[in-house]
Coordinates of C-alpha atoms in Angstrom, one line a residue:
M6 CA 141.7 20.2 60.0
A7 CA 144.9 18.2 59.8
A8 CA 143.2 15.4 57.9
I9 CA 141.8 17.8 55.3
R10 CA 145.2 19.5 54.9
S11 CA 146.9 16.2 54.3
H12 CA 144.7 15.6 51.2
A13 CA 144.5 19.2 49.9
A14 CA 146.3 20.4 46.8
T15 CA 146.2 23.9 48.1
R16 CA 146.1 25.8 51.4
V17 CA 143.2 24.9 53.6
D18 CA 142.6 27.0 56.8
G19 CA 140.0 27.3 59.5
I20 CA 139.4 30.0 62.1
A21 CA 137.2 30.0 65.2
A22 CA 135.3 33.2 65.4
D23 CA 132.4 34.7 67.3
F24 CA 129.9 36.0 64.8
S25 CA 127.6 37.7 67.3
G26 CA 128.9 41.0 66.1
S27 CA 131.1 42.5 63.4
A28 CA 134.4 41.6 65.3
G29 CA 134.1 37.9 64.3
A30 CA 134.0 38.7 60.6
G31 CA 136.9 41.2 61.2
A32 CA 139.0 38.5 62.8
V33 CA 138.4 36.2 59.8
V34 CA 139.3 38.9 57.3
A35 CA 142.4 39.9 59.3
K36 CA 143.7 36.3 59.2
L37 CA 142.6 35.6 55.6
P38 CA 142.4 38.8 53.6
T39 CA 141.6 37.0 50.4
V40 CA 139.9 33.7 49.6
D41 CA 138.8 31.9 46.4
V42 CA 135.9 30.1 48.0
L43 CA 133.8 31.3 50.9
V44 CA 131.3 28.9 52.5
N45 CA 128.8 30.6 54.8
N46 CA 127.4 27.9 57.1
V47 CA 126.9 29.5 60.5
G48 CA 123.5 29.1 62.0
I49 CA 122.2 29.0 65.5
F50 CA 118.7 28.3 67.0
E51 CA 116.9 27.4 70.1
P52 CA 113.6 25.6 69.9
K53 CA 111.1 28.1 71.3
P54 CA 107.6 29.1 70.4
F55 CA 107.3 32.1 68.1
A56 CA 105.4 34.2 70.6
E57 CA 108.0 33.6 73.3
I58 CA 111.0 35.0 71.3
P59 CA 111.9 38.5 72.5
D60 CA 113.2 41.2 70.3
A61 CA 116.7 40.9 71.7
D62 CA 116.8 37.2 70.7
W63 CA 115.6 38.1 67.2
Y64 CA 118.4 40.7 66.8
S65 CA 121.0 38.2 68.1
L66 CA 119.8 35.5 65.7
F67 CA 119.8 37.8 62.7
E68 CA 123.3 39.1 63.6
I69 CA 124.7 35.6 63.6
N70 CA 122.6 33.8 61.0
V71 CA 122.4 36.5 58.4
M72 CA 124.8 39.4 59.0
S73 CA 127.8 37.1 59.4
G74 CA 127.4 35.9 55.9
V75 CA 126.7 39.4 54.6
R76 CA 129.8 40.9 56.1
L77 CA 132.1 38.1 54.9
S78 CA 130.6 38.0 51.4
R79 CA 130.7 41.8 51.1
H80 CA 134.5 41.8 51.9
Y81 CA 135.5 38.8 49.8
L82 CA 133.4 39.6 46.7
A83 CA 135.5 42.6 45.8
G84 CA 138.7 40.5 45.5
M85 CA 136.8 37.8 43.6
L86 CA 135.6 40.3 41.1
E87 CA 139.1 41.8 40.7
R88 CA 140.5 38.3 40.0
N89 CA 137.5 37.4 37.9
W90 CA 137.1 34.2 39.8
G91 CA 135.7 33.0 43.1
R92 CA 132.7 31.3 44.7
I93 CA 130.5 32.3 47.6
L94 CA 128.3 29.5 48.9
F95 CA 125.5 29.7 51.5
I96 CA 124.7 26.3 53.0
S97 CA 121.0 26.1 53.4
S98 CA 118.7 24.0 55.4
E99 CA 115.4 22.1 54.9
S100 CA 114.1 24.6 57.5
G101 CA 113.9 27.2 54.7
V102 CA 111.0 25.4 53.1
Q103 CA 109.6 23.3 55.9
I104 CA 109.9 25.6 58.9
P105 CA 109.3 23.7 62.2
A106 CA 106.9 25.7 64.4
E107 CA 109.4 25.9 67.3
M108 CA 112.1 27.2 65.0
V109 CA 110.5 30.0 63.0
H110 CA 113.5 32.2 63.8
Y111 CA 115.9 29.6 62.3
G112 CA 113.9 28.8 59.2
R113 CA 113.5 32.5 58.5
K114 CA 117.2 32.8 58.1
W115 CA 117.2 30.5 55.1
C116 CA 114.4 32.5 53.4
T117 CA 116.6 35.6 53.6
T118 CA 119.7 34.1 52.0
E119 CA 118.3 32.0 49.2

């Protein structure tokens, strides 16, 4: 982070947050109530055959991989619209179009956000 800040013409900040629930997005919003550019790039997976992924794992993966970006985007979009400027980026993965058999749960995330 220090190296990025040394070259930045504006404020650059980072926050470590747990996105397994809404509290992680809340912590980010509390520290940075407004942003001009939001980059959603969180994504977790565990190589596992589709038939062996229990419902609890699906909910956890969806919470982190999809809802974290939804929560942050929903908050920051309002300010961007008021200022008539801003960017929300979702970093994708090749897994959205070429889903590995052992990572259906991860590839599905990219299909939801693109």
